Protein backbone atom coordinates (compact mmCIF):
# COMPACT_ATOMS: atom_id res chain seq x y z
CA UNK A 1 0.00 0.00 0.00
CA UNK A 2 1.59 3.23 -1.15
CA UNK A 3 1.71 5.95 1.44
CA UNK A 4 0.99 9.57 0.50
CA UNK A 5 3.91 10.75 2.60
CA UNK A 6 6.32 13.01 0.75
CA UNK A 7 9.88 13.51 1.96
CA UNK A 8 11.17 16.99 2.75
CA UNK A 9 14.54 18.02 1.28
CA UNK A 10 16.37 17.51 4.64
CA UNK A 11 14.91 13.99 4.82
CA UNK A 12 16.09 13.29 1.31
CA UNK A 13 19.56 14.61 2.18
CA UNK A 14 19.94 12.47 5.30
CA UNK A 15 18.75 9.32 3.53
CA UNK A 16 21.01 9.87 0.52
CA UNK A 17 24.00 10.69 2.73
CA UNK A 18 23.35 7.54 4.79
CA UNK A 19 23.32 5.46 1.61
CA UNK A 20 26.06 7.06 -0.46
CA UNK A 21 28.20 8.99 2.06
CA UNK A 22 30.88 11.16 0.50
CA UNK A 23 29.65 10.56 -3.04
CA UNK A 24 26.97 13.17 -2.33
CA UNK A 25 29.17 16.21 -2.97
CA UNK A 26 26.56 18.90 -2.50
CA UNK A 27 23.01 19.41 -1.46
CA UNK A 28 20.50 22.24 -1.78
CA UNK A 29 16.86 22.99 -1.16
CA UNK A 30 15.47 24.84 -4.15
CA UNK A 31 11.80 25.89 -3.95
CA UNK A 32 11.07 22.82 -1.87
CA UNK A 33 12.85 20.46 -4.26
CA UNK A 34 15.80 18.41 -3.05
CA UNK A 35 18.84 18.99 -5.27
CA UNK A 36 21.68 16.53 -4.80
CA UNK A 37 25.03 16.86 -6.56
CA UNK A 38 26.66 13.45 -6.83
CA UNK A 39 29.83 12.04 -8.35
CA UNK A 40 29.40 10.60 -11.86
CA UNK A 41 30.42 7.18 -10.54
CA UNK A 42 27.33 6.75 -8.36
CA UNK A 43 24.91 8.67 -10.65
CA UNK A 44 23.22 5.52 -11.92
CA UNK A 45 23.12 3.98 -8.44
CA UNK A 46 21.51 7.12 -6.98
CA UNK A 47 18.87 7.14 -9.71
CA UNK A 48 18.17 3.44 -9.24
CA UNK A 49 18.02 3.92 -5.46
CA UNK A 50 15.57 6.82 -5.82
CA UNK A 51 13.42 4.74 -8.13
CA UNK A 52 13.39 1.45 -6.19
CA UNK A 53 13.49 2.56 -2.55
CA UNK A 54 9.84 2.48 -1.36
CA UNK A 55 10.20 5.73 0.66
CA UNK A 56 11.34 7.58 -2.48
CA UNK A 57 9.50 5.73 -5.30
CA UNK A 58 10.65 8.32 -7.83
CA UNK A 59 9.01 6.53 -10.73
CA UNK A 60 8.84 9.47 -13.14
CA UNK A 61 11.79 11.13 -14.84
CA UNK A 62 10.68 14.65 -15.69
CA UNK A 63 13.72 15.62 -17.74
CA UNK A 64 17.43 15.22 -18.23
CA UNK A 65 19.29 18.28 -19.44
CA UNK A 66 22.65 19.99 -19.37
CA UNK A 67 24.22 23.25 -18.25
CA UNK A 68 27.35 24.82 -19.73
CA UNK A 69 29.22 26.67 -16.96
CA UNK A 70 32.19 27.55 -19.14
CA UNK A 71 35.71 26.09 -19.44
CA UNK A 72 36.53 26.42 -15.72
CA UNK A 73 33.51 24.74 -14.16
CA UNK A 74 32.68 22.45 -17.05
CA UNK A 75 29.29 20.93 -17.71
CA UNK A 76 26.51 19.80 -15.46
CA UNK A 77 23.94 17.13 -16.25
CA UNK A 78 20.66 17.60 -14.39
CA UNK A 79 18.05 14.88 -14.00
CA UNK A 80 14.73 15.71 -12.40
CA UNK A 81 12.87 12.83 -10.76
CA UNK A 82 9.38 12.90 -9.36
CA UNK A 83 7.32 10.45 -7.36
CA UNK A 84 3.74 10.01 -8.50
CA UNK A 85 2.87 8.23 -5.24
CA UNK A 86 4.61 10.50 -2.71
CA UNK A 87 4.56 13.72 -4.79
CA UNK A 88 8.09 14.84 -4.03
CA UNK A 89 10.79 16.08 -6.42
CA UNK A 90 14.46 15.18 -6.40
CA UNK A 91 17.01 16.64 -8.79
CA UNK A 92 20.27 14.82 -9.32
CA UNK A 93 23.24 16.73 -10.73
CA UNK A 94 26.63 15.55 -11.88
CA UNK A 95 29.58 17.75 -12.77
CA UNK A 96 31.61 16.93 -15.89
CA UNK A 97 34.87 18.32 -17.27
CA UNK A 98 34.68 20.79 -20.16
CA UNK A 99 36.95 18.68 -22.35
CA UNK A 100 35.32 15.43 -23.46
CA UNK A 101 32.33 15.36 -21.13
CA UNK A 102 31.06 11.80 -20.68
CA UNK A 103 28.09 10.95 -18.49
CA UNK A 104 26.53 7.58 -17.62
CA UNK A 105 23.20 6.95 -19.33
CA UNK A 106 20.07 6.22 -17.30
CA UNK A 107 17.96 5.42 -20.37
CA UNK A 108 17.56 1.83 -19.18
CA UNK A 109 16.30 2.97 -15.75
CA UNK A 110 13.97 5.70 -17.03
CA UNK A 111 12.84 5.33 -20.68
CA UNK A 112 11.87 9.05 -20.66
CA UNK A 113 15.52 9.88 -20.35
CA UNK A 114 16.29 8.27 -23.72
CA UNK A 115 15.24 11.21 -25.91
CA UNK A 116 16.31 13.77 -23.30
CA UNK A 117 19.82 12.37 -23.33
CA UNK A 118 19.86 12.44 -27.13
CA UNK A 119 18.87 16.10 -27.05
CA UNK A 120 21.45 16.91 -24.37
CA UNK A 121 24.07 15.06 -26.39
CA UNK A 122 23.45 17.02 -29.61
CA UNK A 123 23.01 20.39 -27.88
CA UNK A 124 25.98 20.20 -25.49
CA UNK A 125 28.20 17.52 -27.00
CA UNK A 126 27.97 15.39 -23.87
CA UNK A 127 28.39 11.69 -24.61
CA UNK A 128 26.09 9.38 -22.66
CA UNK A 129 27.84 6.10 -22.10
CA UNK A 130 25.53 3.09 -22.39
CA UNK A 131 22.80 4.87 -24.34
CA UNK A 132 21.17 2.44 -26.82
CA UNK A 133 21.13 4.84 -29.80
CA UNK A 134 22.86 8.16 -29.29
CA UNK A 135 21.95 9.88 -32.58
CA UNK A 136 20.58 13.36 -33.22
CA UNK A 137 17.02 13.98 -32.11
CA UNK A 138 16.03 17.52 -33.15
CA UNK A 139 18.84 18.90 -35.28
CA UNK A 140 19.11 18.10 -38.96
CA UNK A 141 21.60 15.43 -40.00
CA UNK A 142 24.22 17.71 -41.60
CA UNK A 143 24.26 20.11 -38.64
CA UNK A 144 27.71 20.58 -37.16
CA UNK A 145 28.50 21.77 -33.66
CA UNK A 146 26.63 21.88 -30.38
CA UNK A 147 24.42 24.97 -30.46
CA UNK A 148 23.71 25.32 -26.73
CA UNK A 149 27.38 25.49 -25.81
CA UNK A 150 28.46 28.96 -24.78
CA UNK A 151 31.34 28.92 -27.25
CA UNK A 152 29.10 28.02 -30.21
CA UNK A 153 29.47 30.78 -32.79
CA UNK A 154 26.20 32.11 -34.21
CA UNK A 155 27.05 33.08 -37.79
CA UNK A 156 24.49 35.89 -37.88
CA UNK A 157 25.99 37.43 -34.76
CA UNK A 158 29.47 37.14 -36.22
CA UNK A 159 28.26 39.30 -39.10
CA UNK A 160 26.25 41.70 -36.94
CA UNK A 161 26.72 41.97 -33.16
CA UNK A 162 23.72 41.90 -30.88
CA UNK A 163 22.09 45.33 -31.40
CA UNK A 164 20.22 45.50 -28.08
CA UNK A 165 21.28 45.89 -24.48
CA UNK A 166 23.55 43.24 -23.01
CA UNK A 167 22.66 41.88 -19.59
CA UNK A 168 24.64 43.66 -16.87
CA UNK A 169 26.09 46.36 -19.10
CA UNK A 170 23.22 48.82 -18.92
CA UNK A 171 23.33 48.77 -15.11
CA UNK A 172 26.94 49.89 -15.14
CA UNK A 173 26.06 52.90 -17.27
CA UNK A 174 23.46 54.16 -14.80
CA UNK B 1 -4.46 45.88 -82.61
CA UNK B 2 -6.41 42.68 -82.14
CA UNK B 3 -6.02 40.00 -84.77
CA UNK B 4 -7.23 36.41 -84.80
CA UNK B 5 -3.78 35.38 -83.51
CA UNK B 6 -4.01 37.58 -80.43
CA UNK B 7 -4.08 35.38 -77.32
CA UNK B 8 -7.45 35.56 -75.66
CA UNK B 9 -6.17 36.69 -72.22
CA UNK B 10 -4.45 39.67 -73.83
CA UNK B 11 -7.71 41.13 -75.08
CA UNK B 12 -8.56 43.84 -72.57
CA UNK B 13 -12.17 42.93 -71.64
CA UNK B 14 -11.26 39.24 -71.39
CA UNK B 15 -8.22 40.03 -69.28
CA UNK B 16 -10.31 42.22 -67.00
CA UNK B 17 -12.97 39.56 -66.56
CA UNK B 18 -10.44 36.78 -66.03
CA UNK B 19 -8.41 38.68 -63.45
CA UNK B 20 -11.57 39.95 -61.76
CA UNK B 21 -12.74 36.37 -61.32
CA UNK B 22 -9.37 35.11 -60.17
CA UNK B 23 -8.69 37.78 -57.61
CA UNK B 24 -11.98 37.32 -55.78
CA UNK B 25 -11.80 33.54 -55.54
CA UNK B 26 -8.50 32.81 -53.84
CA UNK B 27 -8.68 29.44 -52.17
CA UNK B 28 -6.15 29.75 -49.40
CA UNK B 29 -3.83 27.02 -48.16
CA UNK B 30 -3.04 27.29 -44.47
CA UNK B 31 0.67 26.77 -43.88
CA UNK B 32 0.64 27.69 -40.20
CA UNK B 33 3.97 27.13 -38.47
CA UNK B 34 3.78 29.16 -35.26
CA UNK B 35 1.72 31.77 -33.41
CA UNK B 36 1.00 33.70 -36.64
CA UNK B 37 -1.17 30.76 -37.65
CA UNK B 38 -3.60 31.77 -34.90
CA UNK B 39 -3.96 35.22 -36.44
CA UNK B 40 -4.40 33.66 -39.88
CA UNK B 41 -7.17 31.42 -38.56
CA UNK B 42 -8.71 34.33 -36.65
CA UNK B 43 -8.81 36.31 -39.90
CA UNK B 44 -10.82 33.50 -41.47
CA UNK B 45 -13.42 33.45 -38.70
CA UNK B 46 -16.52 35.59 -38.30
CA UNK B 47 -15.09 38.84 -36.89
CA UNK B 48 -12.59 39.65 -39.65
CA UNK B 49 -13.91 37.10 -42.13
CA UNK B 50 -11.68 37.31 -45.21
CA UNK B 51 -14.24 35.39 -47.29
CA UNK B 52 -16.03 38.73 -47.72
CA UNK B 53 -13.08 39.96 -49.80
CA UNK B 54 -12.93 36.70 -51.71
CA UNK B 55 -10.47 34.52 -49.84
CA UNK B 56 -11.91 31.08 -49.21
CA UNK B 57 -10.75 29.27 -46.05
CA UNK B 58 -9.19 26.67 -46.19
CA UNK B 59 -8.19 24.40 -49.05
CA UNK B 60 -8.21 20.74 -48.11
CA UNK B 61 -4.91 20.23 -49.83
CA UNK B 62 -2.37 22.15 -51.88
CA UNK B 63 -3.71 20.80 -55.18
CA UNK B 64 -6.93 22.77 -54.67
CA UNK B 65 -5.31 25.98 -53.47
CA UNK B 66 -4.55 29.27 -55.24
CA UNK B 67 -2.93 31.14 -52.38
CA UNK B 68 -0.36 29.92 -49.87
CA UNK B 69 0.01 31.85 -46.64
CA UNK B 70 3.23 30.96 -44.85
CA UNK B 71 2.47 32.00 -41.28
CA UNK B 72 5.18 31.49 -38.73
CA UNK B 73 8.72 30.37 -38.05
CA UNK B 74 10.28 28.19 -40.72
CA UNK B 75 12.96 26.03 -39.13
CA UNK B 76 15.83 24.56 -41.12
CA UNK B 77 14.21 21.12 -41.18
CA UNK B 78 10.97 22.42 -42.72
CA UNK B 79 11.93 23.85 -46.19
CA UNK B 80 11.55 20.50 -48.03
CA UNK B 81 7.94 20.30 -46.84
CA UNK B 82 7.24 23.92 -47.80
CA UNK B 83 8.81 23.43 -51.23
CA UNK B 84 6.74 20.29 -51.73
CA UNK B 85 3.48 22.04 -50.79
CA UNK B 86 4.37 24.97 -53.05
CA UNK B 87 5.17 22.68 -55.98
CA UNK B 88 1.86 20.85 -55.53
CA UNK B 89 -0.19 24.02 -55.90
CA UNK B 90 -1.29 24.38 -59.54
CA UNK B 91 -0.47 27.57 -61.46
CA UNK B 92 -1.34 30.38 -61.14
CA UNK B 93 -0.32 30.50 -57.49
CA UNK B 94 0.45 33.23 -55.01
CA UNK B 95 2.35 33.26 -51.74
CA UNK B 96 1.95 35.65 -48.80
CA UNK B 97 4.73 35.68 -46.25
CA UNK B 98 2.94 36.44 -43.00
CA UNK B 99 4.83 37.73 -39.97
CA UNK B 100 8.39 38.68 -39.17
CA UNK B 101 9.64 35.10 -38.80
CA UNK B 102 8.74 34.10 -42.32
CA UNK B 103 9.81 37.49 -43.71
CA UNK B 104 13.34 37.52 -42.31
CA UNK B 105 13.68 35.33 -39.22
CA UNK B 106 12.19 37.98 -36.93
CA UNK B 107 13.13 37.52 -33.28
CA UNK B 108 15.09 34.41 -34.30
CA UNK B 109 17.42 36.43 -36.53
CA UNK B 110 20.49 34.90 -34.86
CA UNK B 111 19.12 31.42 -34.22
CA UNK B 112 21.01 28.29 -35.19
CA UNK B 113 17.90 26.53 -36.47
CA UNK B 114 15.63 29.08 -38.16
CA UNK B 115 15.54 29.86 -41.89
CA UNK B 116 15.94 33.63 -42.22
CA UNK B 117 13.35 34.41 -44.82
CA UNK B 118 10.93 32.11 -46.60
CA UNK B 119 11.83 33.90 -49.86
CA UNK B 120 14.95 31.73 -49.95
CA UNK B 121 12.65 28.77 -50.61
CA UNK B 122 9.65 30.04 -52.56
CA UNK B 123 8.90 33.33 -54.37
CA UNK B 124 6.81 35.71 -52.28
CA UNK B 125 4.17 38.06 -53.67
CA UNK B 126 3.31 40.03 -50.56
CA UNK B 127 5.17 40.41 -47.27
CA UNK B 128 3.07 41.22 -44.20
CA UNK B 129 5.25 42.59 -41.37
CA UNK B 130 4.44 42.28 -37.68
CA UNK B 131 5.02 40.00 -34.74
CA UNK B 132 2.35 38.80 -35.11
CA UNK B 133 0.59 41.15 -37.54
CA UNK B 134 -2.99 42.14 -36.78
CA UNK B 135 -5.72 40.44 -38.83
CA UNK B 136 -6.28 43.82 -40.48
CA UNK B 137 -2.69 43.66 -41.72
CA UNK B 138 -3.39 40.35 -43.42
CA UNK B 139 -6.55 41.80 -44.96
CA UNK B 140 -4.48 44.70 -46.26
CA UNK B 141 -1.91 42.26 -47.63
CA UNK B 142 -4.67 40.36 -49.42
CA UNK B 143 -6.02 43.59 -50.92
CA UNK B 144 -2.50 44.42 -52.12
CA UNK B 145 -2.26 40.96 -53.69
CA UNK B 146 -5.62 41.46 -55.40
CA UNK B 147 -4.40 44.76 -56.85
CA UNK B 148 -1.42 42.87 -58.19
CA UNK B 149 -3.61 40.17 -59.75
CA UNK B 150 -5.85 42.84 -61.28
CA UNK B 151 -3.07 44.17 -63.51
CA UNK B 152 -1.47 40.82 -64.15
CA UNK B 153 -0.63 39.46 -67.57
CA UNK B 154 -1.70 35.84 -67.26
CA UNK B 155 0.68 34.76 -70.03
CA UNK B 156 3.63 36.11 -68.09
CA UNK B 157 2.33 34.44 -64.95
CA UNK B 158 2.22 31.08 -66.73
CA UNK B 159 5.59 31.50 -68.40
CA UNK B 160 7.39 30.17 -65.33
CA UNK B 161 9.64 33.22 -65.03
CA UNK B 162 7.92 34.35 -61.86
CA UNK B 163 8.17 31.07 -59.98
CA UNK B 164 11.96 31.17 -59.59
CA UNK B 165 12.99 31.96 -55.99
CA UNK B 166 14.89 35.22 -55.60
CA UNK B 167 18.05 33.62 -54.23
CA UNK B 168 18.51 30.96 -56.92
mmCIF file of C-alpha atoms in Angstrom, chain B residues 58-161:
data_model
loop_
_atom_site.group_PDB
_atom_site.id
_atom_site.type_symbol
_atom_site.label_atom_id
_atom_site.label_comp_id
_atom_site.label_asym_id
_atom_site.label_seq_id
_atom_site.Cartn_x
_atom_site.Cartn_y
_atom_site.Cartn_z
ATOM 1 C CA UNK B 58 -9.190 26.671 -46.191
ATOM 2 C CA UNK B 59 -8.193 24.397 -49.050
ATOM 3 C CA UNK B 60 -8.207 20.740 -48.107
ATOM 4 C CA UNK B 61 -4.909 20.229 -49.829
ATOM 5 C CA UNK B 62 -2.369 22.153 -51.878
ATOM 6 C CA UNK B 63 -3.709 20.797 -55.180
ATOM 7 C CA UNK B 64 -6.931 22.771 -54.672
ATOM 8 C CA UNK B 65 -5.314 25.978 -53.471
ATOM 9 C CA UNK B 66 -4.553 29.275 -55.240
ATOM 10 C CA UNK B 67 -2.930 31.135 -52.376
ATOM 11 C CA UNK B 68 -0.359 29.918 -49.868
ATOM 12 C CA UNK B 69 0.012 31.848 -46.636
ATOM 13 C CA UNK B 70 3.227 30.962 -44.846
ATOM 14 C CA UNK B 71 2.470 31.997 -41.282
ATOM 15 C CA UNK B 72 5.182 31.493 -38.732
ATOM 16 C CA UNK B 73 8.720 30.365 -38.052
ATOM 17 C CA UNK B 74 10.281 28.187 -40.719
ATOM 18 C CA UNK B 75 12.964 26.032 -39.134
ATOM 19 C CA UNK B 76 15.830 24.557 -41.117
ATOM 20 C CA UNK B 77 14.207 21.122 -41.182
ATOM 21 C CA UNK B 78 10.972 22.421 -42.716
ATOM 22 C CA UNK B 79 11.929 23.849 -46.185
ATOM 23 C CA UNK B 80 11.554 20.497 -48.032
ATOM 24 C CA UNK B 81 7.938 20.296 -46.843
ATOM 25 C CA UNK B 82 7.241 23.922 -47.802
ATOM 26 C CA UNK B 83 8.807 23.428 -51.231
ATOM 27 C CA UNK B 84 6.736 20.293 -51.727
ATOM 28 C CA UNK B 85 3.484 22.038 -50.794
ATOM 29 C CA UNK B 86 4.365 24.967 -53.047
ATOM 30 C CA UNK B 87 5.166 22.677 -55.977
ATOM 31 C CA UNK B 88 1.861 20.848 -55.528
ATOM 32 C CA UNK B 89 -0.190 24.024 -55.899
ATOM 33 C CA UNK B 90 -1.287 24.380 -59.544
ATOM 34 C CA UNK B 91 -0.474 27.572 -61.455
ATOM 35 C CA UNK B 92 -1.343 30.383 -61.143
ATOM 36 C CA UNK B 93 -0.319 30.498 -57.487
ATOM 37 C CA UNK B 94 0.452 33.230 -55.006
ATOM 38 C CA UNK B 95 2.351 33.260 -51.740
ATOM 39 C CA UNK B 96 1.954 35.649 -48.802
ATOM 40 C CA UNK B 97 4.727 35.681 -46.245
ATOM 41 C CA UNK B 98 2.938 36.436 -43.001
ATOM 42 C CA UNK B 99 4.832 37.730 -39.974
ATOM 43 C CA UNK B 100 8.393 38.682 -39.168
ATOM 44 C CA UNK B 101 9.643 35.105 -38.803
ATOM 45 C CA UNK B 102 8.737 34.104 -42.320
ATOM 46 C CA UNK B 103 9.812 37.493 -43.709
ATOM 47 C CA UNK B 104 13.340 37.517 -42.312
ATOM 48 C CA UNK B 105 13.679 35.333 -39.225
ATOM 49 C CA UNK B 106 12.191 37.979 -36.932
ATOM 50 C CA UNK B 107 13.126 37.515 -33.278
ATOM 51 C CA UNK B 108 15.090 34.415 -34.303
ATOM 52 C CA UNK B 109 17.419 36.435 -36.527
ATOM 53 C CA UNK B 110 20.491 34.900 -34.856
ATOM 54 C CA UNK B 111 19.116 31.423 -34.216
ATOM 55 C CA UNK B 112 21.005 28.286 -35.188
ATOM 56 C CA UNK B 113 17.899 26.526 -36.472
ATOM 57 C CA UNK B 114 15.629 29.080 -38.164
ATOM 58 C CA UNK B 115 15.538 29.863 -41.891
ATOM 59 C CA UNK B 116 15.942 33.630 -42.220
ATOM 60 C CA UNK B 117 13.351 34.405 -44.823
ATOM 61 C CA UNK B 118 10.934 32.109 -46.598
ATOM 62 C CA UNK B 119 11.830 33.903 -49.859
ATOM 63 C CA UNK B 120 14.947 31.732 -49.954
ATOM 64 C CA UNK B 121 12.651 28.769 -50.612
ATOM 65 C CA UNK B 122 9.647 30.045 -52.556
ATOM 66 C CA UNK B 123 8.899 33.329 -54.371
ATOM 67 C CA UNK B 124 6.808 35.714 -52.277
ATOM 68 C CA UNK B 125 4.169 38.058 -53.674
ATOM 69 C CA UNK B 126 3.308 40.026 -50.559
ATOM 70 C CA UNK B 127 5.167 40.412 -47.267
ATOM 71 C CA UNK B 128 3.075 41.218 -44.198
ATOM 72 C CA UNK B 129 5.252 42.595 -41.369
ATOM 73 C CA UNK B 130 4.445 42.284 -37.675
ATOM 74 C CA UNK B 131 5.018 40.001 -34.744
ATOM 75 C CA UNK B 132 2.349 38.805 -35.109
ATOM 76 C CA UNK B 133 0.590 41.151 -37.536
ATOM 77 C CA UNK B 134 -2.988 42.136 -36.785
ATOM 78 C CA UNK B 135 -5.724 40.436 -38.828
ATOM 79 C CA UNK B 136 -6.277 43.817 -40.482
ATOM 80 C CA UNK B 137 -2.686 43.664 -41.719
ATOM 81 C CA UNK B 138 -3.390 40.354 -43.416
ATOM 82 C CA UNK B 139 -6.553 41.797 -44.960
ATOM 83 C CA UNK B 140 -4.476 44.704 -46.257
ATOM 84 C CA UNK B 141 -1.914 42.255 -47.627
ATOM 85 C CA UNK B 142 -4.672 40.358 -49.421
ATOM 86 C CA UNK B 143 -6.024 43.594 -50.924
ATOM 87 C CA UNK B 144 -2.502 44.417 -52.124
ATOM 88 C CA UNK B 145 -2.260 40.958 -53.694
ATOM 89 C CA UNK B 146 -5.620 41.465 -55.400
ATOM 90 C CA UNK B 147 -4.402 44.757 -56.853
ATOM 91 C CA UNK B 148 -1.417 42.866 -58.192
ATOM 92 C CA UNK B 149 -3.607 40.171 -59.749
ATOM 93 C CA UNK B 150 -5.848 42.841 -61.284
ATOM 94 C CA UNK B 151 -3.072 44.171 -63.514
ATOM 95 C CA UNK B 152 -1.466 40.825 -64.152
ATOM 96 C CA UNK B 153 -0.632 39.457 -67.572
ATOM 97 C CA UNK B 154 -1.697 35.843 -67.258
ATOM 98 C CA UNK B 155 0.681 34.761 -70.032
ATOM 99 C CA UNK B 156 3.632 36.114 -68.093
ATOM 100 C CA UNK B 157 2.330 34.440 -64.954
ATOM 101 C CA UNK B 158 2.215 31.081 -66.729
ATOM 102 C CA UNK B 159 5.590 31.499 -68.401
ATOM 103 C CA UNK B 160 7.389 30.173 -65.331
ATOM 104 C CA UNK B 161 9.642 33.224 -65.028
#
